[in-house]
Coordinates of C-alpha atoms in Angstrom, one line a residue:
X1 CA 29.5 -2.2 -7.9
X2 CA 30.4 -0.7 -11.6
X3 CA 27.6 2.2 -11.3
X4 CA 28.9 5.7 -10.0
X5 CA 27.1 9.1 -10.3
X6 CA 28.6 12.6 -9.4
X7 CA 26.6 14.4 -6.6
X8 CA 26.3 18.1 -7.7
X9 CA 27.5 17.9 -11.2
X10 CA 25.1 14.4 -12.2
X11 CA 21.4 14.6 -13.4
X12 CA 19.3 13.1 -10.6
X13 CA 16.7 10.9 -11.4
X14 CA 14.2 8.5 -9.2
X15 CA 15.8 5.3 -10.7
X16 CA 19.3 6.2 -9.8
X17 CA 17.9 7.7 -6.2
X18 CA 16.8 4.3 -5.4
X19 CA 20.0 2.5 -6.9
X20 CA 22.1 4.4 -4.7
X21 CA 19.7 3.5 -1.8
X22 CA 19.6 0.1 -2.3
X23 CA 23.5 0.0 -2.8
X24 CA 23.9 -0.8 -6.5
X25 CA 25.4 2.4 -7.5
X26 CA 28.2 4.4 -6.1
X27 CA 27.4 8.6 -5.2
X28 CA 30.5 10.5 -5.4
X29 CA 31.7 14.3 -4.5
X30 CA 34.0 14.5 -8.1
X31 CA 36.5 17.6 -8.3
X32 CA 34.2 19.8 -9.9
X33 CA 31.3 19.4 -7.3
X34 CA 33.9 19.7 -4.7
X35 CA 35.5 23.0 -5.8
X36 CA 31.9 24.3 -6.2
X37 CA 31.5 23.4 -2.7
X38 CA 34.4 24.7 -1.0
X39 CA 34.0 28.2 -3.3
X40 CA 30.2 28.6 -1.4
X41 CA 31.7 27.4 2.1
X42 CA 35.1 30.4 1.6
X43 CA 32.1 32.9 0.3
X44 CA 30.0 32.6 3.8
X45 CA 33.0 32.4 5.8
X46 CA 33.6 36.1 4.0
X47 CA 30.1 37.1 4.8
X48 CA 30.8 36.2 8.9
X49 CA 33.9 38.8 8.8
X50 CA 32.3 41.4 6.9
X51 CA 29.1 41.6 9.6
X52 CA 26.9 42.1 6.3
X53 CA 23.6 40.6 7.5
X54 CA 22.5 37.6 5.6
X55 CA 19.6 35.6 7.1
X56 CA 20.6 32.6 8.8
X57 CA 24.5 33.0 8.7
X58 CA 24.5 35.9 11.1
X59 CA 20.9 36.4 12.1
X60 CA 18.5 34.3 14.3
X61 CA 15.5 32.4 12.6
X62 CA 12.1 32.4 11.1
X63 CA 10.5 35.8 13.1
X64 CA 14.0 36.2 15.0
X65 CA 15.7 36.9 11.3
X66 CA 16.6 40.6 12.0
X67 CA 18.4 39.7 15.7
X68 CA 21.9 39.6 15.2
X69 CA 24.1 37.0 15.8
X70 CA 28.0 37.8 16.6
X71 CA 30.7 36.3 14.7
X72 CA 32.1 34.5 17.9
X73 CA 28.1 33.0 17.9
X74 CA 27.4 31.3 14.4
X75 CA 28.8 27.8 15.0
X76 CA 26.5 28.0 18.3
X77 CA 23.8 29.2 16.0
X78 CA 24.0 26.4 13.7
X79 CA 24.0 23.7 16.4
X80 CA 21.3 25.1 18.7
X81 CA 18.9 24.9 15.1
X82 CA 19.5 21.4 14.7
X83 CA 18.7 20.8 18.7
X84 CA 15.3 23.4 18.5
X85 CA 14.1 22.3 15.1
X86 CA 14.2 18.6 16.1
X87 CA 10.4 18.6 17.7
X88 CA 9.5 15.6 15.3
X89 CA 6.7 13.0 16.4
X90 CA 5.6 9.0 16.1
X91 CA 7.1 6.2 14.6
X92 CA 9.8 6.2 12.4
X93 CA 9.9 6.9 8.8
X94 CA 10.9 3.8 6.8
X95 CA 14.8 3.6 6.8
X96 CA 15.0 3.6 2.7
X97 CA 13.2 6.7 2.6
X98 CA 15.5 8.3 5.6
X99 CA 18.5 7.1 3.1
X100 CA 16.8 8.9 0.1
X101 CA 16.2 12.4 2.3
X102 CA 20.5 11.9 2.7
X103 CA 21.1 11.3 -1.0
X104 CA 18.9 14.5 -2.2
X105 CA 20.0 16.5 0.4
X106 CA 23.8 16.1 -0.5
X107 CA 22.6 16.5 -4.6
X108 CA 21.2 19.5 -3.6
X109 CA 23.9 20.7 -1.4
X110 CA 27.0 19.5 -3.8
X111 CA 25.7 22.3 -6.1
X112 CA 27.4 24.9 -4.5
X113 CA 25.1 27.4 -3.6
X114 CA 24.4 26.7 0.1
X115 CA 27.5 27.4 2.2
X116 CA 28.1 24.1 3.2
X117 CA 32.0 22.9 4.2
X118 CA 33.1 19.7 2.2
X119 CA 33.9 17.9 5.2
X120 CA 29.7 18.0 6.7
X121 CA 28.5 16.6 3.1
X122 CA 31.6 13.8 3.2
X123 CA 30.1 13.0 6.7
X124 CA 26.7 12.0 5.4
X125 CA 28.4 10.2 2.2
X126 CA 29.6 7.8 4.9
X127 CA 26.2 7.2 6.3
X128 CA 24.8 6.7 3.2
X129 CA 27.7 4.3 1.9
X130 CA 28.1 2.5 5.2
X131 CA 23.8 2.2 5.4
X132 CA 24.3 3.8 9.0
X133 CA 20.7 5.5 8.7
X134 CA 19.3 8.5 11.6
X135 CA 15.9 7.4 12.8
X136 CA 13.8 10.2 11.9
X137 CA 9.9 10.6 13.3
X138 CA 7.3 10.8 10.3
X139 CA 4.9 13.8 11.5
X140 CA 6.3 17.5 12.4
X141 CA 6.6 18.9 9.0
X142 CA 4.4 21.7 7.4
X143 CA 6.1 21.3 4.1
X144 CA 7.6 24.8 3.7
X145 CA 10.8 26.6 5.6
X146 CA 11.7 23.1 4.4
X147 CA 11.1 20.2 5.6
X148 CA 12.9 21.2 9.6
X149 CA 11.9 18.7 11.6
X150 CA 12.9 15.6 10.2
X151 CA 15.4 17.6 8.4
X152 CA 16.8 18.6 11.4
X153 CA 16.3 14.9 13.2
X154 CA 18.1 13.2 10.0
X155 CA 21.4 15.7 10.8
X156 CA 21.0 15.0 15.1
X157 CA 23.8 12.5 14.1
X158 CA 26.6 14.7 12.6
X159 CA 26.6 16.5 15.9
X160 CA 26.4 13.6 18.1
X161 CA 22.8 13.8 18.8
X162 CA 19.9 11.5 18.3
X163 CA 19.5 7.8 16.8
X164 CA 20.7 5.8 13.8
X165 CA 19.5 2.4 12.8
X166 CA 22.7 0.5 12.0
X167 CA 22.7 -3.4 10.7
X168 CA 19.1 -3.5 12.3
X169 CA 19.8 -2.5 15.7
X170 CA 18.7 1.2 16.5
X171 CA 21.4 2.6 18.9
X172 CA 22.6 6.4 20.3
X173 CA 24.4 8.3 17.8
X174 CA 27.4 9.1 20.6
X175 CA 27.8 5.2 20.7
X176 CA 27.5 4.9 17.3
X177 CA 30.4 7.5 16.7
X178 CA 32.6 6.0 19.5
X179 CA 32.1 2.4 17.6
X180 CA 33.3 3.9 14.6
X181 CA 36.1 6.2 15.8
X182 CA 33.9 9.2 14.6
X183 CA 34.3 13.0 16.2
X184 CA 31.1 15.0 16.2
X185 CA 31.4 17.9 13.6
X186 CA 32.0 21.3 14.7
X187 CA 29.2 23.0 12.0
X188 CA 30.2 26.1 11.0
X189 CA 28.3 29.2 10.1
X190 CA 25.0 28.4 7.8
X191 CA 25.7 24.7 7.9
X192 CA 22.8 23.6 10.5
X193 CA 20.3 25.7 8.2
X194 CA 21.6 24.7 4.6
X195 CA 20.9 21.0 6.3
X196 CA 17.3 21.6 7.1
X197 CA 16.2 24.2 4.9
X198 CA 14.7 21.8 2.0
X199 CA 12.2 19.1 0.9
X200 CA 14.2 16.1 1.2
X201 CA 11.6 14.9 3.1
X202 CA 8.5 16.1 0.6
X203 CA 10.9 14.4 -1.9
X204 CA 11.7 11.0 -0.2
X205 CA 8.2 10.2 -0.5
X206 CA 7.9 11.2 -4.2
X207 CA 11.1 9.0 -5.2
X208 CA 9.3 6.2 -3.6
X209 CA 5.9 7.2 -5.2
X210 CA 7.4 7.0 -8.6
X211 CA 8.3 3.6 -8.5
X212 CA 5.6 2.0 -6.2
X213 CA 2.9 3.5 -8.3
X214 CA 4.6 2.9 -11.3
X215 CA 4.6 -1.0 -10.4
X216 CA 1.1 -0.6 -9.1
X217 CA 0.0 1.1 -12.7
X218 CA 1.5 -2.3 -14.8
X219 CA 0.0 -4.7 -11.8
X220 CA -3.5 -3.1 -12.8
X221 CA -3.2 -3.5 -16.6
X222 CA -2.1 -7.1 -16.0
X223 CA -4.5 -8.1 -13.4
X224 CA -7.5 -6.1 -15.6
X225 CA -6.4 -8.2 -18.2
X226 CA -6.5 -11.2 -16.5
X227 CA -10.4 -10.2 -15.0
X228 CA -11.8 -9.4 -18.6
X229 CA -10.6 -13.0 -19.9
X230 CA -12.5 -14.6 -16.9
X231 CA -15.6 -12.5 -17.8
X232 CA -15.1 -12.9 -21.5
X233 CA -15.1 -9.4 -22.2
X234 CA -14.0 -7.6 -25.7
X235 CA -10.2 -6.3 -26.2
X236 CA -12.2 -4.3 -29.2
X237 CA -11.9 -1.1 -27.3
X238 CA -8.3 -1.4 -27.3
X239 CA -8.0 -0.9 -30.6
X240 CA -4.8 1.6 -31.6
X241 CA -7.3 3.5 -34.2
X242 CA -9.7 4.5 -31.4
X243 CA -7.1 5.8 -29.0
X244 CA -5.5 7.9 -31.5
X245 CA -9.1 10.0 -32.4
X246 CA -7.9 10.9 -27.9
X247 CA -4.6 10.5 -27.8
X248 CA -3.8 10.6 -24.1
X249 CA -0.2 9.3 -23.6
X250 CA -1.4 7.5 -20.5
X251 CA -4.5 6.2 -22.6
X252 CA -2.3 5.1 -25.9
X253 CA 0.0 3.2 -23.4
X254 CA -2.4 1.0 -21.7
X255 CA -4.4 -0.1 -24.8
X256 CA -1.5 -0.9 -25.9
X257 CA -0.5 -3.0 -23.1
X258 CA -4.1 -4.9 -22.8
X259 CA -4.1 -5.5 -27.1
X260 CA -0.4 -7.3 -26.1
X261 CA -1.5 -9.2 -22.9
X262 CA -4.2 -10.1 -24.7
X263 CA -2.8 -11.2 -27.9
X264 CA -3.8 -14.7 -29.5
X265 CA -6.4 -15.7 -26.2
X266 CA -8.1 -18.5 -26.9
X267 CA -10.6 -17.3 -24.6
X268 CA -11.2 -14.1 -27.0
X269 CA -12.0 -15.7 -29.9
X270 CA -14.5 -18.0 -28.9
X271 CA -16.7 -15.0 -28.1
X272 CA -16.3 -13.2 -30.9
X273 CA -19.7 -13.5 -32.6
X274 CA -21.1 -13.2 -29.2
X275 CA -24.4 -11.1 -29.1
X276 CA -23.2 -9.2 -26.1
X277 CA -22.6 -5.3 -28.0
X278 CA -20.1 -4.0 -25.0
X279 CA -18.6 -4.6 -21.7
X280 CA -19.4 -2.7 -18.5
X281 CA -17.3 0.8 -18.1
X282 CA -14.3 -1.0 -15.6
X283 CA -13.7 -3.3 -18.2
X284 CA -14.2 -1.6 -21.4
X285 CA -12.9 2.0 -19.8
X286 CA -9.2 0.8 -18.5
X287 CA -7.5 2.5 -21.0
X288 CA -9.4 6.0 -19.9
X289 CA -9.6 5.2 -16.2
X290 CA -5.9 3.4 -15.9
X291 CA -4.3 6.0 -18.6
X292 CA -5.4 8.9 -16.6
X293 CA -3.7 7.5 -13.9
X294 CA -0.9 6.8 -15.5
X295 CA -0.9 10.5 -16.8
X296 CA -0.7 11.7 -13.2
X297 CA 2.1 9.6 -12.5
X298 CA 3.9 10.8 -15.4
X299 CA 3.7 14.7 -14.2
X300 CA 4.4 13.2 -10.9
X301 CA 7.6 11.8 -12.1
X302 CA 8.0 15.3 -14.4
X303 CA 7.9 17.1 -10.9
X304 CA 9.9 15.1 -9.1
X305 CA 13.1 14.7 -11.7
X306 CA 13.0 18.6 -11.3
X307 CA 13.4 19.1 -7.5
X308 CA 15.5 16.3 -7.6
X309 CA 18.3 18.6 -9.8
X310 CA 17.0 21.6 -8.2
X311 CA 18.5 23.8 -4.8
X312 CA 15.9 24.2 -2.4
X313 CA 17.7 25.6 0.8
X314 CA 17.9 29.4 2.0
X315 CA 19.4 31.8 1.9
X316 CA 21.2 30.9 -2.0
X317 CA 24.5 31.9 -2.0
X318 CA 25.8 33.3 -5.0
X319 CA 28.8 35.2 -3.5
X320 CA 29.8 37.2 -0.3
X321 CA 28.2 40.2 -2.0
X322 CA 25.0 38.4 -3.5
X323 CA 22.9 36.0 -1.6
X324 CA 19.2 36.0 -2.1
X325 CA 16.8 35.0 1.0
X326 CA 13.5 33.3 -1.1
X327 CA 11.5 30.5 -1.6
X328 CA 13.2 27.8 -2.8
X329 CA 12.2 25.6 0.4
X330 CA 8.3 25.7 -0.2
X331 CA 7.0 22.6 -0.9
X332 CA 3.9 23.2 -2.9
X333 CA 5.0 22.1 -6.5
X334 CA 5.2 18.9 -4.9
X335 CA 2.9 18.8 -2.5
X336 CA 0.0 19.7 -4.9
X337 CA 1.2 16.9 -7.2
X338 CA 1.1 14.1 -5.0
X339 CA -2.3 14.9 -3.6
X340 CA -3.4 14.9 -7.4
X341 CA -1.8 11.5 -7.9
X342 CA -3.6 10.1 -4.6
X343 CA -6.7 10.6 -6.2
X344 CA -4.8 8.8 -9.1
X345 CA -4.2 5.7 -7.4
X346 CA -7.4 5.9 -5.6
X347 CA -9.0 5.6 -8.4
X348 CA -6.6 2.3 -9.3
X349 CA -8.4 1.0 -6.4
X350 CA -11.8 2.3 -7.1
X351 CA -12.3 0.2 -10.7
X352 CA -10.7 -2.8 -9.4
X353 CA -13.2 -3.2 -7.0
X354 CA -15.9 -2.8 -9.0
X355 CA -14.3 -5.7 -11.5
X356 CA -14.3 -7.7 -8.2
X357 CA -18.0 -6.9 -7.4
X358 CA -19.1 -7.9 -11.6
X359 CA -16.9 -11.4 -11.1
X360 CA -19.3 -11.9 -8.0
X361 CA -22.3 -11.6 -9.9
X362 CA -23.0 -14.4 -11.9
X363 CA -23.2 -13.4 -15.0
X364 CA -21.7 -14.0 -18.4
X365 CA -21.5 -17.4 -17.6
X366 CA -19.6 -17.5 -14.4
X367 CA -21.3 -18.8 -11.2
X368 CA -23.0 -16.4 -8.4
X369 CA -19.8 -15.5 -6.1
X370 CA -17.2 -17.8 -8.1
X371 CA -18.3 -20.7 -6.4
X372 CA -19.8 -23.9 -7.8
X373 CA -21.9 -25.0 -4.5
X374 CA -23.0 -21.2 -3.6
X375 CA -25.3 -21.7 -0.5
X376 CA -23.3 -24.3 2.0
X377 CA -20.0 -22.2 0.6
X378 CA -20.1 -18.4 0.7
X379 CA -17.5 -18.6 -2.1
X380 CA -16.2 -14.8 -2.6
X381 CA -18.7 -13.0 -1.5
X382 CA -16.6 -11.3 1.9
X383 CA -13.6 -10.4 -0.1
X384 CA -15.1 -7.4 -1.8
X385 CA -16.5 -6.3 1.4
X386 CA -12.4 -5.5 2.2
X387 CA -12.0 -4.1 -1.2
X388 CA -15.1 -1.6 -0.5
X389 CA -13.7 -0.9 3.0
X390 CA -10.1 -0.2 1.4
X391 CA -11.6 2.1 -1.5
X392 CA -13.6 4.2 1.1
X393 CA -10.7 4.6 3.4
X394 CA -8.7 5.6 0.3
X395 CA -11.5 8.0 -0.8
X396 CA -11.4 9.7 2.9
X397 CA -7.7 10.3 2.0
X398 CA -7.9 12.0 -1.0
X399 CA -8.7 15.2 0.7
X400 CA -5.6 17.2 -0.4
X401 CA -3.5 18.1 2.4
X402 CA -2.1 21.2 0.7
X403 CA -5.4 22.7 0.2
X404 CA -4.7 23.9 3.8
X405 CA -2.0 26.1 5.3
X406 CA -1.4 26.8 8.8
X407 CA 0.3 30.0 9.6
X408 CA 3.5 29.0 11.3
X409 CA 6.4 30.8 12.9
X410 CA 4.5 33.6 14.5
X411 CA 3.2 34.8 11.0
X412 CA 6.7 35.0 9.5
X413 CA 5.8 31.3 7.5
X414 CA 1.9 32.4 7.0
X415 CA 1.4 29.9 4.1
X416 CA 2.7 26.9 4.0
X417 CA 2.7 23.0 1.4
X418 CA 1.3 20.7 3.9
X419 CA 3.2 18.4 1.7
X420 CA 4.8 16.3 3.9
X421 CA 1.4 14.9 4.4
X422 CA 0.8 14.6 1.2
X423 CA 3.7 12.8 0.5
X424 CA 2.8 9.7 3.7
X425 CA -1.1 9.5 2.6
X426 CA -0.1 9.0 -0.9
X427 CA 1.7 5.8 0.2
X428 CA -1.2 4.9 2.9
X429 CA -3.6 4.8 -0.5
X430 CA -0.9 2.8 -2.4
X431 CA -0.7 0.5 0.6
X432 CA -4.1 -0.4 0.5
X433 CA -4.2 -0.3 -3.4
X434 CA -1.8 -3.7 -3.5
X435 CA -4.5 -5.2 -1.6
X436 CA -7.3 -4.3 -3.3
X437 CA -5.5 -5.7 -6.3
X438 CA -4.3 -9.0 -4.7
X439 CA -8.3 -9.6 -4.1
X440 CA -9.2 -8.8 -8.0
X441 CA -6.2 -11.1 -8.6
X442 CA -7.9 -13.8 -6.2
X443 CA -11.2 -13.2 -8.3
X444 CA -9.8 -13.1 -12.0
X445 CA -8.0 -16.3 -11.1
X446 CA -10.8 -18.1 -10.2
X447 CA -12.8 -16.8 -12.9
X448 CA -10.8 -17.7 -15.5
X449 CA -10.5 -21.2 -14.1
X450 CA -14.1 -21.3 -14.7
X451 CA -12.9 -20.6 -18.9
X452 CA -11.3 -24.0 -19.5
X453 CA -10.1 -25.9 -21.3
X454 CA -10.2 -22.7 -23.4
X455 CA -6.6 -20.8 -22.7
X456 CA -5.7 -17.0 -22.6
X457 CA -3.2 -15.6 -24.1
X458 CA 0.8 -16.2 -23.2
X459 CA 1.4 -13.9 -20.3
X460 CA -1.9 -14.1 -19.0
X461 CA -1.8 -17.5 -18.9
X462 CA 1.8 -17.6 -17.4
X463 CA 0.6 -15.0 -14.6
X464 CA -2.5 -17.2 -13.4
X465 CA 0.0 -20.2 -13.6
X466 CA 1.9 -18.3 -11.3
X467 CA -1.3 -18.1 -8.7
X468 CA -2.1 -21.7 -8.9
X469 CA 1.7 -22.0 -7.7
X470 CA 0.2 -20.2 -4.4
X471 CA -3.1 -20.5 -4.0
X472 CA -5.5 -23.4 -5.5
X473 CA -8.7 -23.1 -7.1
X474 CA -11.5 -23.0 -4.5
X475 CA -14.3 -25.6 -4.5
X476 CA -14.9 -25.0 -0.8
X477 CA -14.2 -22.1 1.5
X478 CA -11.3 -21.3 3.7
X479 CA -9.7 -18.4 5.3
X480 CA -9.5 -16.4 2.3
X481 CA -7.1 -14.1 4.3
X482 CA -4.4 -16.3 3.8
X483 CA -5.3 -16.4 0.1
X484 CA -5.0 -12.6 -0.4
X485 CA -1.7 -12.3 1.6
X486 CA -0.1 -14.8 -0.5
X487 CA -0.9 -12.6 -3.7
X488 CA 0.0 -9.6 -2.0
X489 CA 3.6 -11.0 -1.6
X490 CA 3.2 -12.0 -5.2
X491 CA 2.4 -8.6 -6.2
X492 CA 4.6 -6.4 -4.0
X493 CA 7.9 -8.9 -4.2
X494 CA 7.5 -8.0 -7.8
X495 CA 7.8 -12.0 -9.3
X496 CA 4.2 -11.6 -10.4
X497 CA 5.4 -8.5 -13.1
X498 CA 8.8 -10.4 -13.3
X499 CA 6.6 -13.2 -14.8
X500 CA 4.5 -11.5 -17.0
X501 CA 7.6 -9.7 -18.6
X502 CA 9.5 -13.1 -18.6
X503 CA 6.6 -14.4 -20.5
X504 CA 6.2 -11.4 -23.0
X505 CA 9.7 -11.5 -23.8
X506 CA 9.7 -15.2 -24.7
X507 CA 6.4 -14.6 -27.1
X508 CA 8.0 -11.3 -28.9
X509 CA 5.5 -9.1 -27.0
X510 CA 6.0 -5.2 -26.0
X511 CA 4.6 -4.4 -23.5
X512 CA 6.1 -1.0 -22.6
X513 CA 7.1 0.8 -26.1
X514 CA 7.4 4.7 -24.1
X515 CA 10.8 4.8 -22.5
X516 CA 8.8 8.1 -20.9
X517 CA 7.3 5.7 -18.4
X518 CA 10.3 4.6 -17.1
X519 CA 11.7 5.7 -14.1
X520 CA 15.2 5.6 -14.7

């Protein structure tokens, strides 16, 4: 491992989030970030002596904030918030994005604002380097006061409390300590609050969101491109000159990317003098429809490179004599974001289905429902059936979840994000979005079959190449099911985008010329 960033000092971003996740780079407490550190920690120790009140250090919580705590009490406050706040519900959250809520949260506390001893963020370095990941539930979280519960079910561990997964086996943190010759910590004052109070958990989801969508955004552009060659449709309204008179930067990008993919198709040409004068809107509109998409993503991504550099506990600690009790915690830049860019990848889903439903028609030369003996053979027909069923489950989760507050904590929290909800139904929609595009990539794939001898362009060509790898052209039916989870592998594994930028490489084609659209 040769990559290292500084927690506390480093700039965050998604791409080097998930590398330090996945275990190809190295997250470090460096000098500076550790002096910050241990400055905040020595200022709240200084606040416990003086008996100034400060919210959290040496008061109780949430409606309980003007009860005083004594001095001989704070370490029992701390630890009782961890046990109180842990009311989490249902399955587990995935263990990556448990890892990521570990990795922000020490970012976020290695800035030295929060109070926190060296020692407590060391601790959770170690589960992050050794993969030793606290099972946390998904639901419990209104998105504001941070993120408690599965903030304060991620941090059961450094206590001796709760459940880890460790090499795939989900065990008792106590054992799990024993095992390793690990003490529970003793938290000090502030520490059980500085490690709840946050959005790690809002965040988590947005890392993850970044990159799934970002895949899903160049899987659509590929796969639309591979749908208009089997309906010989026109790469005419991809032309540069027409996309700067609206120039969109999600727009510019993708009719960019379908001129490319579609560069030299022998398919293309033989049309050209067709008499058809234009395509139907979800072929001739994927630059507006899949660019405005892709614009969401990239304020998405905007949002998220923020909180990810950002302190979002309280109270802040600027010194014994300054600490300010605010807002930091509240999750609605976020939350508000995500439900936007649900609607964005709904919509992903939306026009590929509608491609799906044109391929079935029979027109433009193509056989009614793909199929060369329609009747005896239902040929494709069912398949769009599941793409309609995903779309309109999609649709019913579009509602945005921080359109609605709750008043929590007896009126104390009387607004809050939602956005932990925001942040699992965006990844439900993106779920069913890879399937809905492994059913397009069924249809294109057939369609174009129905184009030979004539040939598509390089990476087009390469990609279908790639499907007849896995699933063979249909002249009869068969359990389609196994058709579409073969492509989904294809699509998620990432070897189907793996091939097409093999491909592009190897023909001099650009397909991405906006670093902005990274995510690293």
């Amino acid at each position: 491992m040769h990559n290292t960033f500084s927690y506390g000092t480093g700039h965050l971003t998604s791409g080097i989030c998930l590398s330090i996740a996945a275990g190809n780079t190295q997250g470090l407490i460096d000098q500076e970030a550790a002096a910050n550190i241990t400055s905040s920690w020595e200022e709240v120790k200084k606040i416990v002596h003086s008996q100034q009140p400060v919210y959290g250090v040496n008061t109780g919580f949430g409606p309980l904030c003007d009860t005083h705590i004594s001095e001989s009490d704070t370490s029992l406050l701390q630890i009782n918030i961890l046990k109180s706040h842990s009311v989490g519900v249902g399955k587990p959250i995935p263990q990556e994005i448990a890892k990521i809520m570990m990795i922000t949260k020490v970012h976020a506390l290695a800035q030295g604002y929060s109070g926190i001893a060296l020692a407590t963020l060391e601790r959770i370095v170690w589960h992050i380097d050794n993969d030793v990941i606290p099972v946390v539930p998904e639901k419990g979280s209104v998105g504001a006061s941070g993120d408690l519960a599965p903030l304060s079910h991620l941090f059961l561990p450094l206590i001796g409390l709760g459940e880890v997964f460790r090499k795939g086996e989900r065990i008792s943190s106590a054992k799990m300590l024993e095992e390793h010759g690990l003490s529970p910590l003793a938290l000090g004052p502030k520490e059980g609050l500085a490690l709840i109070n946050g959005t790690q958990f809002i965040l988590a989801f947005a890392v993850k969101a970044v990159e799934r969508l970002s895949h899903a955004l160049d899987i659509a552009d590929l796969i639309g491109a591979m749908s208009l060659e089997g309906l010989t449709g026109s790469k005419r309204p991809f032309d540069e000159r027409l996309h700067q008179l609206r120039p969109y930067k999600g727009t510019k990008l993708v009719a960019q990317r379908l001129s490319a993919l579609l560069e030299g198709s022998e398919i293309g040409l033989s049309h050209i003098d067709c008499s058809r004068v234009q395509d139907p809107y979800s072929i001739r509109c994927m630059p507006q429809v899949h660019g405005a998409s892709r614009n969401a993503w990239l304020h998405l991504k905007e949002l998220t490179e923020i909180e990810l550099n950002s302190v979002t506990d309280n109270p802040i600690i600027f010194s014994a004599e300054d600490s300010i009790s605010g807002g930091n915690f509240h999750g609605q830049p976020l939350a508000m974001a995500m439900d936007y860019v649900t609607v964005a990848a709904a919509e992903l889903g939306n026009i590929s289905d509608r491609r799906c439903y044109l391929m079935n028609e029979g027109k433009y030369g193509l056989p009614k429902l793909l199929t060369a003996d329609a009747g005896l053979n239902s040929g494709l027909m069912i398949p769009q059936y599941t793409t309609a069923a995903l779309v309109t489950e999609n649709k019913t989760l579009c509602f945005p979840a921080s359109a609605d507050s709750v008043p929590t904590s007896l009126g104390q929290e009387d607004h809050v994000s939602m956005g932990s909800i925001s942040g699992r139904k965006l990844h439900q929609v993106i779920d069913n979005l890879e399937y809905i595009q492994a059913i397009e990539l069924l249809y294109a794939a057939q369609a174009m079959d129905f184009r030979k001898p004539l040939k598509s362009a390089p990476v087009v060509e390469a990609c279908h190449a790639l499907v007849r790898e896995h699933t063979p052209f249909i002249n009869e039916d068969r359990v389609f099911a196994d058709d579409i989870n073969q492509l989904h592998q294809l699509i998620t594994s990432g070897l189907l985008l793996t091939t097409a930028n093999e491909a592009a490489l190897q023909n001099h084609l650009n397909l991405n010329n906006d670093d902005e659209f990274g995510i690293y």
